[in-house]
C-alpha positions as CSV (number, residue, x, y, z in Angstrom):
1,M,26.3,-73.2,15.6
2,F,27.3,-74.2,19.2
3,S,28.5,-78.0,18.8
4,S,27.7,-81.1,21.1
5,K,30.3,-83.5,22.7
6,T,27.8,-86.0,20.5
7,Q,28.3,-83.8,17.6
8,L,32.1,-83.3,18.1
9,R,32.8,-87.3,18.3
10,K,31.3,-87.1,14.5
11,R,33.1,-84.8,13.2
12,T,36.4,-86.1,14.4
13,P,37.7,-88.9,12.6
14,E,38.1,-92.1,14.4
15,N,41.7,-92.2,14.4
16,G,42.0,-88.5,13.9
17,T,43.4,-85.4,16.0
18,D,40.5,-84.6,18.8
19,R,40.0,-80.8,19.3
20,E,42.1,-80.7,22.7
21,S,44.8,-81.9,20.9
22,Y,44.7,-79.9,18.3
23,L,44.0,-76.5,20.2
24,S,47.4,-77.7,21.3
25,L,49.0,-77.9,18.8
26,L,47.7,-74.5,17.5
27,V,49.5,-72.8,20.5
28,D,52.6,-74.3,20.1
29,E,53.0,-73.1,16.8
30,Y,51.7,-69.4,18.1
31,I,54.3,-69.7,20.8
32,N,57.1,-70.8,18.5
33,S,56.8,-69.3,15.0
34,S,58.6,-66.4,13.8
35,S,56.6,-65.3,11.4
36,F,53.9,-62.5,12.3
37,D,51.7,-63.8,9.2
38,A,51.8,-67.1,11.1
39,K,51.0,-66.0,14.7
40,H,48.2,-63.7,13.2
41,Q,46.2,-66.6,11.4
42,V,46.9,-68.5,14.9
43,L,45.7,-66.4,16.5
44,A,42.7,-65.6,14.1
45,N,41.7,-69.4,14.0
46,L,42.0,-69.6,18.3
47,A,39.5,-66.8,18.3
48,N,37.3,-68.7,15.9
49,F,37.3,-71.8,18.7
50,A,36.8,-69.2,21.2
51,Y,33.5,-68.9,20.0
52,D,32.1,-72.7,21.1
53,P,31.4,-73.4,24.8
54,I,32.4,-76.7,23.6
55,N,35.8,-75.7,23.6
56,Y,36.2,-73.6,26.7
57,G,37.5,-76.6,29.4
58,F,40.3,-77.0,26.9
59,I,41.0,-73.5,25.8
60,R,41.7,-73.3,29.3
61,N,43.8,-76.2,29.8
62,V,46.1,-76.5,26.6
63,G,47.0,-72.3,27.4
64,V,44.8,-70.5,24.5
65,L,43.2,-67.9,27.2
66,D,47.0,-67.3,28.0
67,I,47.9,-66.3,25.2
68,F,45.3,-64.2,24.3
69,I,45.7,-62.5,27.7
70,H,49.8,-62.2,26.8
71,V,49.1,-60.4,23.7
72,L,46.7,-57.7,25.5
73,K,49.9,-57.0,28.0
74,N,52.3,-56.8,25.9
75,A,51.6,-56.3,22.0
76,N,51.2,-53.3,20.3
77,N,50.0,-54.8,17.3
78,S,46.1,-53.8,16.3
79,K,45.4,-57.3,14.6
80,L,46.8,-59.2,17.1
81,L,44.9,-57.3,19.6
82,H,41.7,-57.4,17.7
83,F,42.0,-61.1,17.7
84,A,42.8,-61.7,21.3
85,T,40.4,-59.3,22.1
86,A,37.9,-61.1,19.9
87,G,38.8,-63.9,21.9
88,I,38.2,-63.2,25.0
89,C,35.1,-61.3,23.9
90,N,33.5,-64.8,22.6
91,L,34.9,-66.3,26.4
92,C,33.9,-64.4,29.3
93,I,29.8,-65.5,29.2
94,D,31.2,-68.5,30.8
95,P,31.8,-68.1,34.9
96,D,35.1,-70.0,34.6
97,N,36.2,-68.3,32.0
98,V,35.7,-64.7,33.8
99,D,37.2,-66.2,37.3
100,Y,40.5,-66.6,34.5
101,I,40.2,-63.5,33.1
102,V,39.9,-61.6,36.1
103,N,42.6,-63.9,38.3
104,N,45.5,-63.4,35.4
105,G,45.2,-59.8,35.4
106,A,43.4,-59.0,32.0
107,I,40.5,-56.0,33.1
108,E,43.1,-53.1,33.2
109,P,44.5,-54.1,29.8
110,I,41.4,-54.5,28.4
111,S,40.4,-51.1,29.9
112,T,43.7,-49.4,27.8
113,L,41.6,-50.4,24.4
114,L,38.5,-48.6,25.1
115,N,41.1,-46.0,23.5
116,S,41.6,-48.1,20.4
117,D,41.4,-46.5,17.6
118,H,40.0,-49.9,16.1
119,E,36.4,-50.0,15.7
120,E,36.2,-53.6,15.8
121,T,38.0,-54.0,18.7
122,L,36.7,-51.2,20.5
123,A,33.8,-52.7,20.3
124,D,35.0,-56.1,21.5
125,A,36.2,-54.5,24.3
126,I,33.0,-52.3,25.3
127,T,31.0,-55.9,25.0
128,I,33.5,-57.8,27.7
129,F,32.8,-55.5,30.0
130,I,28.9,-55.4,29.5
131,Y,29.2,-59.4,30.2
132,L,31.9,-58.8,33.1
133,Y,29.2,-56.1,34.2
134,D,26.3,-58.9,34.9
135,S,28.4,-61.8,36.0
136,H,29.4,-62.8,39.2
137,A,32.4,-60.7,39.2
138,K,30.7,-57.3,38.6
139,D,31.8,-56.4,42.1
140,K,35.9,-57.1,41.5
141,I,36.0,-55.0,38.4
142,H,33.6,-52.6,39.3
143,D,35.8,-49.1,38.4
144,I,33.9,-45.7,37.9
145,K,36.8,-44.1,35.3
146,T,36.1,-47.5,33.5
147,V,32.2,-46.6,33.6
148,K,32.3,-43.1,32.9
149,N,35.0,-43.9,29.7
150,I,32.2,-46.5,28.2
151,E,29.2,-44.2,28.8
152,A,31.1,-41.4,27.2
153,L,31.9,-43.8,24.3
154,I,28.7,-45.4,23.6
155,K,26.9,-41.6,23.7
156,S,29.4,-41.1,20.5
157,E,28.1,-40.0,17.2
158,N,29.4,-43.9,15.9
159,Q,26.4,-46.0,15.3
160,K,27.9,-49.1,15.4
161,I,29.5,-48.2,19.4
162,C,26.4,-46.5,20.2
163,K,24.0,-49.2,20.1
164,F,25.6,-50.6,23.3
165,Q,24.2,-47.7,25.3
166,S,21.0,-49.0,26.7
167,T,23.1,-52.9,27.1
168,F,25.9,-51.8,28.8
169,S,23.2,-49.1,30.9
170,R,21.5,-52.4,32.1
171,A,24.6,-54.3,32.8
172,A,26.4,-51.3,35.2
173,F,23.5,-51.9,37.8
174,K,21.6,-54.7,39.6
175,A,18.1,-55.6,41.1
176,G,18.6,-54.3,44.6
177,D,20.9,-50.7,43.5
178,K,19.6,-47.9,45.7
179,I,19.4,-44.1,45.4
180,R,18.0,-41.7,48.2
181,I,18.3,-38.1,49.1
182,Q,17.2,-36.3,52.0
183,K,14.7,-32.8,51.5
184,T,12.6,-30.4,53.3
185,L,10.3,-28.3,51.4
186,T,9.4,-24.7,52.4
187,Q,6.2,-22.7,51.5
188,K,8.6,-21.3,49.0
189,D,8.9,-24.4,47.2
190,L,5.1,-25.3,47.2
191,D,4.7,-21.1,45.7
192,T,7.1,-21.7,43.2
193,F,5.1,-25.6,42.6
194,S,2.1,-23.8,42.7
195,N,2.7,-21.3,40.1
196,L,4.5,-23.3,37.3
197,T,1.6,-25.5,37.6
198,S,-1.2,-23.2,38.2
199,D,-2.2,-25.5,41.1
200,H,-3.4,-23.2,43.8
201,N,-5.2,-25.1,45.5
202,Y,-5.9,-23.4,49.1
203,L,-4.9,-26.4,50.8
204,H,-0.5,-25.6,49.8
205,K,-0.8,-22.8,51.7
206,N,0.1,-21.0,54.6
207,N,-3.7,-21.0,56.1
208,G,-4.1,-19.8,59.6
209,N,-3.1,-22.8,62.3
210,K,-3.2,-24.9,59.2
211,R,-0.3,-26.6,58.1
212,P,0.6,-25.7,54.1
213,I,-0.2,-29.7,52.5
214,V,3.1,-30.7,50.0
215,H,1.5,-31.0,46.1
216,G,1.1,-35.0,45.7
217,A,2.9,-34.2,42.0
218,F,5.7,-32.7,43.7
219,L,6.8,-35.2,45.6
220,N,6.1,-37.0,42.6
221,G,8.5,-34.7,40.7
222,L,11.1,-35.6,43.7
223,V,10.9,-39.4,42.8
224,A,11.4,-38.5,39.3
225,G,14.0,-36.2,39.5
226,L,16.0,-39.5,40.7
227,I,15.1,-41.8,38.1
228,G,16.1,-39.7,36.1
229,T,19.4,-38.5,37.2
230,H,20.5,-41.1,39.3
231,L,18.8,-44.5,39.0
232,P,18.6,-45.9,36.1
233,G,19.9,-42.3,35.3
234,P,20.0,-40.1,32.2
235,G,17.8,-42.1,29.2
236,T,15.0,-43.1,31.2
237,V,12.0,-42.8,29.9
238,L,8.8,-43.9,32.0
239,V,6.3,-46.2,30.5
240,S,3.9,-46.7,33.6
241,Q,3.6,-45.8,37.1
242,T,1.2,-46.8,40.0
243,M,1.2,-44.6,43.3
244,K,-0.7,-43.7,46.5
245,F,-0.2,-40.9,49.2
246,P,-1.0,-42.9,52.7
247,N,-0.8,-39.9,54.2
248,K,-0.1,-36.4,54.5
249,C,3.0,-34.2,53.9
250,F,3.4,-30.7,55.0
251,V,5.7,-28.4,54.3
252,G,8.6,-28.5,57.2
253,E,8.5,-31.9,57.3
254,K,12.0,-33.4,56.4
255,L,11.4,-36.4,53.8
256,T,13.5,-39.3,53.1
257,I,13.1,-40.2,48.9
258,S,14.3,-43.7,47.8
259,V,14.6,-45.6,44.6
260,E,15.2,-49.1,44.5
261,L,15.7,-51.1,41.1
262,V,13.5,-54.2,41.9
263,D,14.0,-55.9,38.1
264,V,16.7,-55.6,35.2
265,R,14.9,-56.6,32.3
266,K,14.7,-54.5,28.7
267,I,11.6,-53.4,30.8
268,L,13.1,-51.9,34.4
269,K,11.2,-51.7,37.4
270,V,11.9,-49.4,40.1
271,K,10.1,-49.1,43.3
272,F,9.8,-45.7,45.3
273,F,8.8,-44.4,48.8
274,C,8.9,-41.2,50.3
275,I,9.4,-41.5,53.7
276,V,9.2,-38.6,57.0
277,E,11.8,-40.2,59.5
278,E,11.0,-38.4,62.1
279,E,7.4,-40.1,62.5
280,K,8.5,-43.6,60.2
281,K,5.2,-41.9,57.6
282,V,5.0,-42.9,54.1
283,V,3.9,-40.2,52.5
284,F,3.8,-41.2,48.8
285,E,4.7,-45.1,47.4
286,G,4.4,-46.8,44.4
287,E,5.9,-48.3,41.5
288,A,7.5,-47.3,38.1
289,K,8.2,-49.3,34.5
290,L,11.0,-47.8,32.8
291,M,12.8,-48.3,29.4
292,L,15.7,-46.6,28.4
293,A,15.9,-43.8,25.5
294,K,17.8,-46.5,23.3
295,D,15.3,-49.5,23.5
296,C,12.0,-47.5,22.8
């Protein structure tokens, strides 16, 4: 349970050692000890102290975070790496700690732990990136290779790791993210769609001087392709959708199809448009509520 300053004072004897002093003693013990077992125990204790937000300022002030980062950069022992990663995992929900972690070069060594054989360390490393991608520092640490590595890991058969899939997917994007493509539909495209759906309405055919009208469902399918492939991407499931067709879309018109993420929660929300750019004509627009497959 998290502590308040009042609770902390109650648990500290009147003439006893305060929390900051005690953490400082642990730091000195870790630095000066030549015993691996002692270092291991101290680091485990420091990781536990990192769980409580009341300690965050003390942890930065007395060098606990420096020890965690030093271990990540220099240690090869799996136990030490485990507790250092666990400590940073506990700390990185705090903006000041995030700045310290990013500014002191901890991102690269944390990234290397995505190759760890230690399941708990691997889970903590993924969790750290989930927190960081959901923080103000996202732009400083956004690395496509790291994202791809995590996405590959959370699609594994390891149940403990793959449970992070939907959480990381949400953290890896934010409200305001957009994707768009341009496409020009031909009569052949419409004929193929008509044969697939058995919709042979003459309005979609080349009928004398009248230009064929693109199926509304075809436009919706183009939007669905963007949603399911790019934003939010694979694993997206449609919950509900509203749509309207303000104007007709004709064969041969150059379309811009765009999707924008407007809300990132368990139920995601996007808005979408199909626009004929030359005429600034909106032919299809609406909103959709979505879920990721792991949340269903």
